[in-house]
Tab-separated table of C-alpha atoms in Angstrom:
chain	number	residue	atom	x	y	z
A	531	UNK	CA	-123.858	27.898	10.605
A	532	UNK	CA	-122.933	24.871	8.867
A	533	UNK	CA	-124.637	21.708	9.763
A	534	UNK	CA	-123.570	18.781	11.442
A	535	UNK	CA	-123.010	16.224	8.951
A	536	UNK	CA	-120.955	18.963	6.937
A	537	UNK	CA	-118.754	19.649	10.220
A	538	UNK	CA	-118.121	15.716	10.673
A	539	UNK	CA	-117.380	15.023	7.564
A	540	UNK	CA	-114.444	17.985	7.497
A	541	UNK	CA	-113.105	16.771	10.782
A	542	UNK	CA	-112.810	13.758	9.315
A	543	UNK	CA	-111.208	14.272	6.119
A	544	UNK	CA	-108.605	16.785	8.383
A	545	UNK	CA	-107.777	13.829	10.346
A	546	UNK	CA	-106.876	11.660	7.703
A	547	UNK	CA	-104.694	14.391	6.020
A	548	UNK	CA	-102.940	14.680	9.731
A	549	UNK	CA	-102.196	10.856	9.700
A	550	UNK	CA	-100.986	11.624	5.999
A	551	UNK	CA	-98.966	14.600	7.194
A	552	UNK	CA	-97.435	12.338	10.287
A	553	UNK	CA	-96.659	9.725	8.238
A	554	UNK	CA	-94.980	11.909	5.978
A	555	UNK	CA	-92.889	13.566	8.955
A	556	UNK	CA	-91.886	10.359	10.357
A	557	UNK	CA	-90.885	8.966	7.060
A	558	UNK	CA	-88.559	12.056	6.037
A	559	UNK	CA	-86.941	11.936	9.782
A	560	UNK	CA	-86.033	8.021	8.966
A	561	UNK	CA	-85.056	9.332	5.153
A	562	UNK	CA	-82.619	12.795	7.036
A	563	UNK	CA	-81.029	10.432	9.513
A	564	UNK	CA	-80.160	8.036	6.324
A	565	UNK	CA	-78.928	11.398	3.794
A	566	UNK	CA	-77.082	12.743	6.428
A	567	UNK	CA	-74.696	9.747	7.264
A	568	UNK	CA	-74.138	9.156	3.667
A	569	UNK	CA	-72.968	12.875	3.608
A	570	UNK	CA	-71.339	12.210	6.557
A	571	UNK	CA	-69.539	9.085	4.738
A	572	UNK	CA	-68.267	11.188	1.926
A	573	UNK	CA	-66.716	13.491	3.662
A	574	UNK	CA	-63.550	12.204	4.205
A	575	UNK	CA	-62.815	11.252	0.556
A	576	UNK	CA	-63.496	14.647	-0.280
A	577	UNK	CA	-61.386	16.570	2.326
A	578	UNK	CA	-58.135	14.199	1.396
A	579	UNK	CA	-59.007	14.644	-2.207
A	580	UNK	CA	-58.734	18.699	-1.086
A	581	UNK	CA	-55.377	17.942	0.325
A	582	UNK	CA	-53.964	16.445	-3.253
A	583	UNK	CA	-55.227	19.007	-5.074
A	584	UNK	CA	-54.076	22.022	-2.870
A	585	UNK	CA	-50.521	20.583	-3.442
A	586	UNK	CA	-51.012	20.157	-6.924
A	587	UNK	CA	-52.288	22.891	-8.318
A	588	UNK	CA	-49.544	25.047	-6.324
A	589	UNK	CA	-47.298	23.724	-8.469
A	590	UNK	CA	-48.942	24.227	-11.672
A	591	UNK	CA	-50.454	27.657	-11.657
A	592	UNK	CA	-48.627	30.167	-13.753
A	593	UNK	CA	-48.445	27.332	-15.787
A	594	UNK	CA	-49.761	28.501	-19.803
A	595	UNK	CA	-50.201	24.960	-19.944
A	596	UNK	CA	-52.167	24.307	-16.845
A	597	UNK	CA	-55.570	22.483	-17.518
A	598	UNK	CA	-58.282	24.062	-18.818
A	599	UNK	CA	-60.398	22.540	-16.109
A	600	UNK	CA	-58.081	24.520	-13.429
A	601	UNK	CA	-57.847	28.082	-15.172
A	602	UNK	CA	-60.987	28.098	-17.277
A	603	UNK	CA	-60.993	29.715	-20.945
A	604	UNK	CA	-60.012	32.918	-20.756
A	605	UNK	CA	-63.463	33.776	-20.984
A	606	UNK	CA	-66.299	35.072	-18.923
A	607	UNK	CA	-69.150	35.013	-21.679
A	608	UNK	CA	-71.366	32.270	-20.878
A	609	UNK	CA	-72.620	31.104	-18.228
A	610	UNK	CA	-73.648	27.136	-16.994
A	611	UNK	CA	-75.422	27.086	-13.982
A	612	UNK	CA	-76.348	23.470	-12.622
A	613	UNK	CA	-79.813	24.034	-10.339
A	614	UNK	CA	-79.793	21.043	-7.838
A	615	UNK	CA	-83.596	20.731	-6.716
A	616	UNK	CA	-85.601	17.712	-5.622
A	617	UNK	CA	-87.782	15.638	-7.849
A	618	UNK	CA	-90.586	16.068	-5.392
A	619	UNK	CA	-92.539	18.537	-3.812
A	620	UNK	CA	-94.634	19.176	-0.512
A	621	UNK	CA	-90.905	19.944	1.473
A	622	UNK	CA	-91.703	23.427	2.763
A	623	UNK	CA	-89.743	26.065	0.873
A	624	UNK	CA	-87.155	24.142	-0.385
A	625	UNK	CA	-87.732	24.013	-3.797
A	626	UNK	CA	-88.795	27.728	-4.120
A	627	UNK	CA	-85.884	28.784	-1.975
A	628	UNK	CA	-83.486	27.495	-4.639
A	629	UNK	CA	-85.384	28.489	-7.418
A	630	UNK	CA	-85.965	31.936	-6.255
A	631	UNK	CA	-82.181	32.513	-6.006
A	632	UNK	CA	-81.527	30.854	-9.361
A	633	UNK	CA	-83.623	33.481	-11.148
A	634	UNK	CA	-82.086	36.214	-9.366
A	635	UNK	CA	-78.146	35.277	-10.080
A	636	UNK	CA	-79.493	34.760	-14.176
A	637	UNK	CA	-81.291	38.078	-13.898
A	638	UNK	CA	-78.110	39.524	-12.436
A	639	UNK	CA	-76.074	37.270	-14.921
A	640	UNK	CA	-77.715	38.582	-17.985
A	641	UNK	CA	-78.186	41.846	-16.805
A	642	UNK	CA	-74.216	41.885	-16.768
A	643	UNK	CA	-74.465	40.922	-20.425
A	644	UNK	CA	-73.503	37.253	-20.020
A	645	UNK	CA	-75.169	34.104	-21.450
A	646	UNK	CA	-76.809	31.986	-19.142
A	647	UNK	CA	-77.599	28.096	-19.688
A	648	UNK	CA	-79.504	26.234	-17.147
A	649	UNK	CA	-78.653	22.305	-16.966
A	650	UNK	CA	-81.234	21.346	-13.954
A	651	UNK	CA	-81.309	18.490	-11.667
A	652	UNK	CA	-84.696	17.212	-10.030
A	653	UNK	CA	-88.316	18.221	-11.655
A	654	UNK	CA	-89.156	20.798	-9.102
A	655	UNK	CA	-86.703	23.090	-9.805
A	656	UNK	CA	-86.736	23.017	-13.848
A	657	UNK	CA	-91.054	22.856	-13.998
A	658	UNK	CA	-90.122	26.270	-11.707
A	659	UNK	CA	-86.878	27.830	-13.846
A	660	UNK	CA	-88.980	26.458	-17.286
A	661	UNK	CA	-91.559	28.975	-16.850
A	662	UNK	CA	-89.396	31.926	-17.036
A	663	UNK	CA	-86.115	30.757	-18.922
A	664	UNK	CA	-87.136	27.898	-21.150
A	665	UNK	CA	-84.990	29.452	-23.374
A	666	UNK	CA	-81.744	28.848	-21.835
A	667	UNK	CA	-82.468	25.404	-20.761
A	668	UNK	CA	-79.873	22.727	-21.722
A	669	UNK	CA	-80.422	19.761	-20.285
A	670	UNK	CA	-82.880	18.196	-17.290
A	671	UNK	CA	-81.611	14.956	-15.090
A	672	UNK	CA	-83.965	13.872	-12.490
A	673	UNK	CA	-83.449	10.888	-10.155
A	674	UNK	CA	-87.303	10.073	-10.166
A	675	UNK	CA	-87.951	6.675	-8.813
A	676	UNK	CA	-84.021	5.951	-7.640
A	677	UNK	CA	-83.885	5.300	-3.784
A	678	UNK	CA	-81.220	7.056	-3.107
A	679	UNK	CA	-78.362	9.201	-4.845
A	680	UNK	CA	-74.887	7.482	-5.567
A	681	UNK	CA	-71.612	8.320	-6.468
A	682	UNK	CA	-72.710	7.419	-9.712
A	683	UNK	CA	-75.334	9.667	-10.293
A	684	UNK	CA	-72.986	12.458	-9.858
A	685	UNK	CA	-70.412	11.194	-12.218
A	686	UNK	CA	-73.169	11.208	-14.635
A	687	UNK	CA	-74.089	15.111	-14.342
A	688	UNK	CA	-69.546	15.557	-14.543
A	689	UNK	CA	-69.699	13.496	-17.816
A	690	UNK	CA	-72.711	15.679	-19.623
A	691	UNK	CA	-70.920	19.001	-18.064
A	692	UNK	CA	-67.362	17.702	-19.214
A	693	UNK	CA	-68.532	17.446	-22.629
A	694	UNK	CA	-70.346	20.057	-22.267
A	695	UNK	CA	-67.392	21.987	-21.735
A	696	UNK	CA	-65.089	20.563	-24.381
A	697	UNK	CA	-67.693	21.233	-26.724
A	698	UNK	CA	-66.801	24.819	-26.032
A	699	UNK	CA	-70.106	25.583	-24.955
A	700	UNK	CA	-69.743	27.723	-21.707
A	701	UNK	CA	-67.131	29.395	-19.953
A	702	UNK	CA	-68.107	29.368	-16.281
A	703	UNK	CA	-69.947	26.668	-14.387
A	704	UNK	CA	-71.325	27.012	-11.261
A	705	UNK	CA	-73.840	24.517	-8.803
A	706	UNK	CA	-76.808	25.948	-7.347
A	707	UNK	CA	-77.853	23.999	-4.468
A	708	UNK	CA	-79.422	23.611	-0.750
A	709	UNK	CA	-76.496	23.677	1.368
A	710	UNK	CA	-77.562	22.008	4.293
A	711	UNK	CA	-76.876	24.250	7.440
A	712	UNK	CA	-78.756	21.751	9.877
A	713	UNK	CA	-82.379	20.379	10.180
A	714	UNK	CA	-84.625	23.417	10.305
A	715	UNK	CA	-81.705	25.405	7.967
A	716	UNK	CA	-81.238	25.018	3.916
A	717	UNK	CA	-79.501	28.361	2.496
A	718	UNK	CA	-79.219	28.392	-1.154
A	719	UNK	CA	-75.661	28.438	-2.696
A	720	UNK	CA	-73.986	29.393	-5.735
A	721	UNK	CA	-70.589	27.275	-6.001
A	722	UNK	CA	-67.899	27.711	-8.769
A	723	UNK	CA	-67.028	24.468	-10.539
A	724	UNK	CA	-64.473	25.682	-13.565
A	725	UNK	CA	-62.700	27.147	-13.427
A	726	UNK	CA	-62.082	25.034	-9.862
A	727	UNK	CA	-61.243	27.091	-7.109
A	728	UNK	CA	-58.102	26.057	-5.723
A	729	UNK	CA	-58.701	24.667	-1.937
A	730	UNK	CA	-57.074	27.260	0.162
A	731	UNK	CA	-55.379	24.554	3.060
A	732	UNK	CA	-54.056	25.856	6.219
A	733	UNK	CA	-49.902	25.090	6.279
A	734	UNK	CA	-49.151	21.957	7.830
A	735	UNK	CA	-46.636	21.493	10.445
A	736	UNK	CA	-43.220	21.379	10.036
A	737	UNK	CA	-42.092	21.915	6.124
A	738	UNK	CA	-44.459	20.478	3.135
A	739	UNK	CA	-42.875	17.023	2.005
A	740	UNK	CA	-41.726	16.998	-1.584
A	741	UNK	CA	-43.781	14.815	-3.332
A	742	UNK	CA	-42.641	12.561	-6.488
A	743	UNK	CA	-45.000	12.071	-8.504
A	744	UNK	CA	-45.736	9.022	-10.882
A	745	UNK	CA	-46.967	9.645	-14.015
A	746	UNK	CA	-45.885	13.547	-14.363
A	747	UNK	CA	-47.786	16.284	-12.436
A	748	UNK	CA	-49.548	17.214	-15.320
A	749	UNK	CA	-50.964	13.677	-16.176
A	750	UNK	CA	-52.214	13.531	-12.284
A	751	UNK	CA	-53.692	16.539	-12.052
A	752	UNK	CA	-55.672	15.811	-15.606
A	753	UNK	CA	-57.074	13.323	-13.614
A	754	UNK	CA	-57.906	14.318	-10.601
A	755	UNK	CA	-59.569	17.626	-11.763
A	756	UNK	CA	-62.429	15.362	-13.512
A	757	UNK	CA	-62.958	13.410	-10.397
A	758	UNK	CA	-62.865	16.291	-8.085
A	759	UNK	CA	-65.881	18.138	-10.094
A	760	UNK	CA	-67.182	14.716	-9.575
A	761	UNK	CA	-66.657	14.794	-6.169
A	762	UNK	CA	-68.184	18.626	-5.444
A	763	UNK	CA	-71.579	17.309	-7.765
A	764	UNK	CA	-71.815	14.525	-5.417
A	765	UNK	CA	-71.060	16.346	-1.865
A	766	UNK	CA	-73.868	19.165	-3.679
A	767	UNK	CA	-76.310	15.649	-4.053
A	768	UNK	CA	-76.269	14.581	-0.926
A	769	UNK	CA	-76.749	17.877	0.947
A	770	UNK	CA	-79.728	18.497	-1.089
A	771	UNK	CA	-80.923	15.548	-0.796
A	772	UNK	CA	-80.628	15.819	3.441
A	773	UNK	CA	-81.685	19.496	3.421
A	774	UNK	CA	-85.063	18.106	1.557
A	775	UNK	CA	-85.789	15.898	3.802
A	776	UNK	CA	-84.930	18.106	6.628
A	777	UNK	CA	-87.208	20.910	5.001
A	778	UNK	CA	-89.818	18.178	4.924
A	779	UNK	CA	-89.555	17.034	8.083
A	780	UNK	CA	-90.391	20.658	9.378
A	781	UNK	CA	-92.486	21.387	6.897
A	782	UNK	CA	-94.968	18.532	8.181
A	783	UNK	CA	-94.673	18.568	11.511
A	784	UNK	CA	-95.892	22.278	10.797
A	785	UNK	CA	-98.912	20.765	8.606
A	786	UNK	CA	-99.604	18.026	11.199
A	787	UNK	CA	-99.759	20.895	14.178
A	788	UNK	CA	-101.732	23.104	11.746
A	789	UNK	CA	-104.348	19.807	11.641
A	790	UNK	CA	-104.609	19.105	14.846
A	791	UNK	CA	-105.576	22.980	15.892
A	792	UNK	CA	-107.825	22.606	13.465
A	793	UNK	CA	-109.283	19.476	14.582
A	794	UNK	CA	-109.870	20.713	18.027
A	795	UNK	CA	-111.660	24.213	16.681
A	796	UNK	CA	-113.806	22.035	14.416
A	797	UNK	CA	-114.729	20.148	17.065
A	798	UNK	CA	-115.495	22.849	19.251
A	799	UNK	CA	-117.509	24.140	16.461
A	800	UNK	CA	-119.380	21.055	16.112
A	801	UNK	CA	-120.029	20.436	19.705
A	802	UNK	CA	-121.556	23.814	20.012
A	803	UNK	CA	-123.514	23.247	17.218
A	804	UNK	CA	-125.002	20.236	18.087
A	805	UNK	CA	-125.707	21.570	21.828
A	806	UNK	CA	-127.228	24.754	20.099
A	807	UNK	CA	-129.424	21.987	18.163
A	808	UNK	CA	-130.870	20.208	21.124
A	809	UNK	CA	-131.380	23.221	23.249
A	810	UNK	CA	-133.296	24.307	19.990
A	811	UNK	CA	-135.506	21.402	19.798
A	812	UNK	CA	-136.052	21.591	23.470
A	813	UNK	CA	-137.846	24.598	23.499
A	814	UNK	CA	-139.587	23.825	20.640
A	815	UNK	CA	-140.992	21.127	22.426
A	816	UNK	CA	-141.309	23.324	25.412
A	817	UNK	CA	-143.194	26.404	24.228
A	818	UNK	CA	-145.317	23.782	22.036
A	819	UNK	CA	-146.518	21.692	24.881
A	820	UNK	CA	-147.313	25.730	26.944
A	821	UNK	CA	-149.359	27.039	23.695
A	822	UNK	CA	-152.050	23.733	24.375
B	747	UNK	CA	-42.124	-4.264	13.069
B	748	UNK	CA	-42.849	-0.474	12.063
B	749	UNK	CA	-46.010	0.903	10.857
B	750	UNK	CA	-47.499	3.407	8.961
B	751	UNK	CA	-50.961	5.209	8.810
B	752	UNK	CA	-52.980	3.649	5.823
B	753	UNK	CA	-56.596	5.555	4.862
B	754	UNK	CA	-58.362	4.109	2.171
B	755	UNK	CA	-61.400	6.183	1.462
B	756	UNK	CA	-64.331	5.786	-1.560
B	757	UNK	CA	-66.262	8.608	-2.272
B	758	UNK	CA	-68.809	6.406	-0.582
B	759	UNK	CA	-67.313	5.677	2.627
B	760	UNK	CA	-64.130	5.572	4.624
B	761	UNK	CA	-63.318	2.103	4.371
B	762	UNK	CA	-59.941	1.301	6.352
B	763	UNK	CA	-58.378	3.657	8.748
B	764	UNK	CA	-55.640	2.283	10.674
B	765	UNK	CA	-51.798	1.232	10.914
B	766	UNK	CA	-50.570	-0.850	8.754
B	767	UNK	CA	-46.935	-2.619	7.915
B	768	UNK	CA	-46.719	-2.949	4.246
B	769	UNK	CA	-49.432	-1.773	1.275
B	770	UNK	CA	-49.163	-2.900	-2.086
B	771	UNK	CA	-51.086	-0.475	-4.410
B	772	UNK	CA	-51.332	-1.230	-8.269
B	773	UNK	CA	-49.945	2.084	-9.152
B	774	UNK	CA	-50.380	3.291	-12.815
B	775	UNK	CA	-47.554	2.295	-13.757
B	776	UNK	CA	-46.775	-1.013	-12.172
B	777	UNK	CA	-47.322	-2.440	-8.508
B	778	UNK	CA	-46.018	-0.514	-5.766
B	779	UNK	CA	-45.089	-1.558	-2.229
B	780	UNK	CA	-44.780	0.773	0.573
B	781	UNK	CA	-43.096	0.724	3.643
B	782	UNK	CA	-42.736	2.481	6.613
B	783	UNK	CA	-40.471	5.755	5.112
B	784	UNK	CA	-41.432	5.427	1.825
B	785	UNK	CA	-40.167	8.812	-0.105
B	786	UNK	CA	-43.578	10.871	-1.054
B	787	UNK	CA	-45.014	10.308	-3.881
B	788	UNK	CA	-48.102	11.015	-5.465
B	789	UNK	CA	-49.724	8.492	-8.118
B	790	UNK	CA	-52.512	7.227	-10.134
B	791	UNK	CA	-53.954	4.142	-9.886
B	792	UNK	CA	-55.031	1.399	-12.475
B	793	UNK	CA	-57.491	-1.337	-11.921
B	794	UNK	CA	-56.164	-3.984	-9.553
B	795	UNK	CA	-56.208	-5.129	-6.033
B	796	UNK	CA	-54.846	-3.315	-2.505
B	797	UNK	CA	-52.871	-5.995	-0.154
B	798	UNK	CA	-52.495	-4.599	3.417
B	799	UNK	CA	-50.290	-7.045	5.329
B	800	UNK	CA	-50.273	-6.304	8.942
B	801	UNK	CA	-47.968	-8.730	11.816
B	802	UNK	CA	-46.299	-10.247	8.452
B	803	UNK	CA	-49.967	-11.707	7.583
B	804	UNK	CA	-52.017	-10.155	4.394
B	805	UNK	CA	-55.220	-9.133	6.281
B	806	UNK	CA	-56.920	-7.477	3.584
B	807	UNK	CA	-57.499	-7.426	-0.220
B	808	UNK	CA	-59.508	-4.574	-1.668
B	809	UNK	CA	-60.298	-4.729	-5.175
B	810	UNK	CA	-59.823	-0.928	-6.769
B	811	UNK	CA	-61.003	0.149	-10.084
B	812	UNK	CA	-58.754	3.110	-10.280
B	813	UNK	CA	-57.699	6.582	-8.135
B	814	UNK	CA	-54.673	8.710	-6.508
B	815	UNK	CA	-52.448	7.593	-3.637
B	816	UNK	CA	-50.759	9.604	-1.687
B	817	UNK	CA	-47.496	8.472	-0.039
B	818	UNK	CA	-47.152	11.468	2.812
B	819	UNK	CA	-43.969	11.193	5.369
B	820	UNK	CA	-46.058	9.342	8.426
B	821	UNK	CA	-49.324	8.668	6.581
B	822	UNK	CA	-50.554	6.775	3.154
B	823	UNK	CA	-53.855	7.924	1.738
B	824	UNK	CA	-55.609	5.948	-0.938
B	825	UNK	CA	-58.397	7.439	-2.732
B	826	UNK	CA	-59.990	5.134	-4.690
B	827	UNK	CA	-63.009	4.815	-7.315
B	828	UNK	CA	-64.786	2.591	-5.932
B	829	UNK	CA	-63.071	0.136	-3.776
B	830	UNK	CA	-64.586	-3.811	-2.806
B	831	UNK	CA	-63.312	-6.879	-0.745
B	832	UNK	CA	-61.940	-9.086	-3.393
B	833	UNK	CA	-64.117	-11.630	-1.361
B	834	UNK	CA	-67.549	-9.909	-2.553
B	835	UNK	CA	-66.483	-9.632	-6.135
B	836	UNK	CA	-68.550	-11.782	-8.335
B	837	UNK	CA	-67.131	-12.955	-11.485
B	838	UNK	CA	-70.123	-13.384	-13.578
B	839	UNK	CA	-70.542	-9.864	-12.742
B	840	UNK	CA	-67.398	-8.718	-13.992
B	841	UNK	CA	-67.716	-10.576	-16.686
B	842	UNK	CA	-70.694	-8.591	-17.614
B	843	UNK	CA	-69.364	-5.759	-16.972
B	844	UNK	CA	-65.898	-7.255	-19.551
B	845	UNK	CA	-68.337	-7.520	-21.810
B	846	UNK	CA	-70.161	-3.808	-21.897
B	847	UNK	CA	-66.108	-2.182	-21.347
B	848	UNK	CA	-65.547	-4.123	-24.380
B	849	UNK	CA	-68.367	-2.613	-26.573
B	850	UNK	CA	-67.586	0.526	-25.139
B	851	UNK	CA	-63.765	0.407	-26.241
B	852	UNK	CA	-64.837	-0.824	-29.859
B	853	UNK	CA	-67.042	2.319	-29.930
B	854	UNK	CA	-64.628	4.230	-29.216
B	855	UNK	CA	-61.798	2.877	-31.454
B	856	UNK	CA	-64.020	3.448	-34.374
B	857	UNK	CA	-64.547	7.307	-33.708
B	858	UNK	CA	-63.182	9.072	-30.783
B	859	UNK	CA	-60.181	10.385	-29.880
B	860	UNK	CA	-56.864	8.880	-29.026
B	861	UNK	CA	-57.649	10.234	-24.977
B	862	UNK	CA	-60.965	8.844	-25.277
B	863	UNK	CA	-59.732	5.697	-26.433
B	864	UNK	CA	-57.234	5.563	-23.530
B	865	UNK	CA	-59.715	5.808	-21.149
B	866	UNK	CA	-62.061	3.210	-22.382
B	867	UNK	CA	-58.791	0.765	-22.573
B	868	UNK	CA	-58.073	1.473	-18.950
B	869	UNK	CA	-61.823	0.758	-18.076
B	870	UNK	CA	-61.414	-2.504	-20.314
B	871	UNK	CA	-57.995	-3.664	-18.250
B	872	UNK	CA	-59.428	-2.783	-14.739
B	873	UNK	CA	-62.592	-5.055	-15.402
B	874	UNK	CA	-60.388	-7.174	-16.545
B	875	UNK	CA	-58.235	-7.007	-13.617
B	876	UNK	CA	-61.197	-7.635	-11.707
B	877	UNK	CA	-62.056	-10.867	-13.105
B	878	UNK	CA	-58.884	-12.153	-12.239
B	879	UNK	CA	-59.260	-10.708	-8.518
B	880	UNK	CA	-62.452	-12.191	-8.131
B	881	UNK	CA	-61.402	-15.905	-10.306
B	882	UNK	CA	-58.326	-15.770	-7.646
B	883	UNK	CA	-60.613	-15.393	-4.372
């Protein structure tokens, strides 16, 4: 039986980690309530940039001239897949969840015969994907010490994967990412960047209007396929960056029940212990005092 | 005096939503006003500032740095870069930010392609643009 000083002193190093672990908890609640109205801020933009580009690309596909951006190269031989993980840990199984389903679509990707390069966004996710394909790594972008993801940030990750792609060096991007189902819920998703999918949008009422448009179609639509890759990085961003604070949140308000059941069966534990200690010395005393 | 449905939305936030009488958008290709019935159109925008003018009054001037706008039958959608009240512009910041478009367009007039070159001259004229916006506030 361990002894009493050794009991107190775990009780109280579990009760600091359970003011750690609340802390934690509260301050990834405050963080998810702050991720999930900036995703619910970008939403709009990106359903009305949805809208242009359904009405767009109607018109252009068929089109041997249609952007490369829109129909891809022809190809299927190598494969880019962005991994969108966060830069820190200790949020459940977020990080593993995505991780684990990266390696199995490259597994599946190769096994198909097909290149794979990895381009990976927050540390978690590449220290995990390094230790198995640190071959096909391409680039790492973390956001380590930034408060909070922009638009910017996103436009950044679009620039390195446009050039990327002009370059000639893939075929077929896709994000990996957290989609964020609701607080207790991340699934892991693979989403096709380029060639972009064309947004299937349900018919309006009445007949489509016949748009002008000003410069030509094609100019537009150069334009607006850039931005709208933009626009899918960022939307992937921010529900990361809410499903890792969600996973968090759970996550420690696991760890902080966890500590507290432990606290009270340590204390039990000690209680007895000491009880078992007096009663000990008691008799001692006792059966002493009878032998005289 | 008729209105229209005017949604000007940054990938950031939604940042007007509500019916309007006139817009003037800095189309690509030189200022644009709309009006109620405006034909459809869809177009690019350069740098340059968004006047709403609601009861015959200019209520609002939003200083874009580039986008689409869509001109739909009942409805006006503007989807902009980045989009600020030409009050809140700062003009020592833009012309910071003249200065580093400026570098960036030299760099690329040296050794990039024509496209590339474009693009960094647009950057160039919307910070420019946005001097003036914030010199006129």
């Amino acid at each position: 039986m361990a002894s009493l000083k050794a009991l107190r002193t775990r009780i109280n190093s579990v009760k600091s980690t359970r003011k750690i672990t609340q802390a934690m908890k509260m301050v990834a609640a405050a963080k998810l309530r702050r991720a999930q109205a900036q995703a619910e801020a970008a939403r709009p933009y990106a359903e009305r940039m949805q809208r242009m580009l359904a009405s767009l690309g109607a018109s252009v596909t068929g089109n041997p001239d249609a952007p490369r951006l829109l129909v891809g190269t022809g190809a299927d031989k190598v494969h880019l897949l962005v991994v969108v993980t966060a830069d820190r840990g200790l949020a459940g199984p977020f990080n593993t969840n995505v991780g684990r389903f990266a390696r199995a679509r490259i597994r599946a990707l190769e096994a198909e015969g097909k290149t794979v390069k990895i381009l990976s966004v927050g540390r978690k996710g590449a220290a995990y994907l390094k230790r198995e394909f640190a071959s096909r790594f391409v680039g790492e972008i973390t956001f380590a010490g930034k408060k909070r993801v922009g638009f910017e940030e996103a436009q950044d990750i679009t620039a390195r994967v446009s050039a990327m792609f002009e370059a000639g060096e893939f075929d077929v991007c896709a994000l990996v990412y957290n989609r964020f189902r609701n607080v207790i819920s991340q699934t892991p998703v693979e989403q096709r960047l380029i060639p972009a999918p064309l947004p299937e949008v349900a018919p309006a009422e009445g007949p489509a209007p016949i748009y002008e448009y000003e410069p030509s179609e094609e100019e537009i639509l150069a334009q607006i396929l850039p931005q709208n890759l933009a626009i899918q990085v960022y939307r992937a961003l921010l529900d990361s960056a809410a499903g890792e604070q969600g996973s968090r949140m759970t996550a420690m308000d696991n760890a902080t029940r966890n500590a507290g059941d432990m606290i009270n069966k340590l204390t039990l534990n000690y209680n007895r212990t000491r009880q078992a200690n007096i009663t000990r010395e008691l008799i001692e005393i006792i059966s002493g005092a009878e032998a005289l | 005096m008729a209105t229209f449905e005017l949604e000007l939305v940054s990938p950031e936030k939604l940042l007007l939503s509500r019916p309007v009488e006139m817009v003037i958008i800095p189309a690509a290709e030189g200022d644009m006003g709309v009006l109620p019935g405006h034909v459809p159109m869809i177009v690019t925008l350069r740098g340059g500032v968004i006047s709403v003018r609601e009861n015959g009054q200019e209520t609002e001037r939003m200083f874009v740095r580039g986008g689409f706008a869509e001109v739909g039958p009942t409805r006006v959608t503007v989807l902009a870069d980045t989009a600020v009240p030409v009050a809140n512009l700062s003009r020592a910041e833009a012309e910071r930010l003249i200065e580093t478009a400026e570098r960036d367009y030299q760099a690329a007039a040296a050794n990039d392609t024509p496209e590339k070159r474009e693009a960094a001259m647009n950057h160039l004229l919307a910070m420019r643009a946005m001097k003036d916006a914030a010199q006129a506030a």
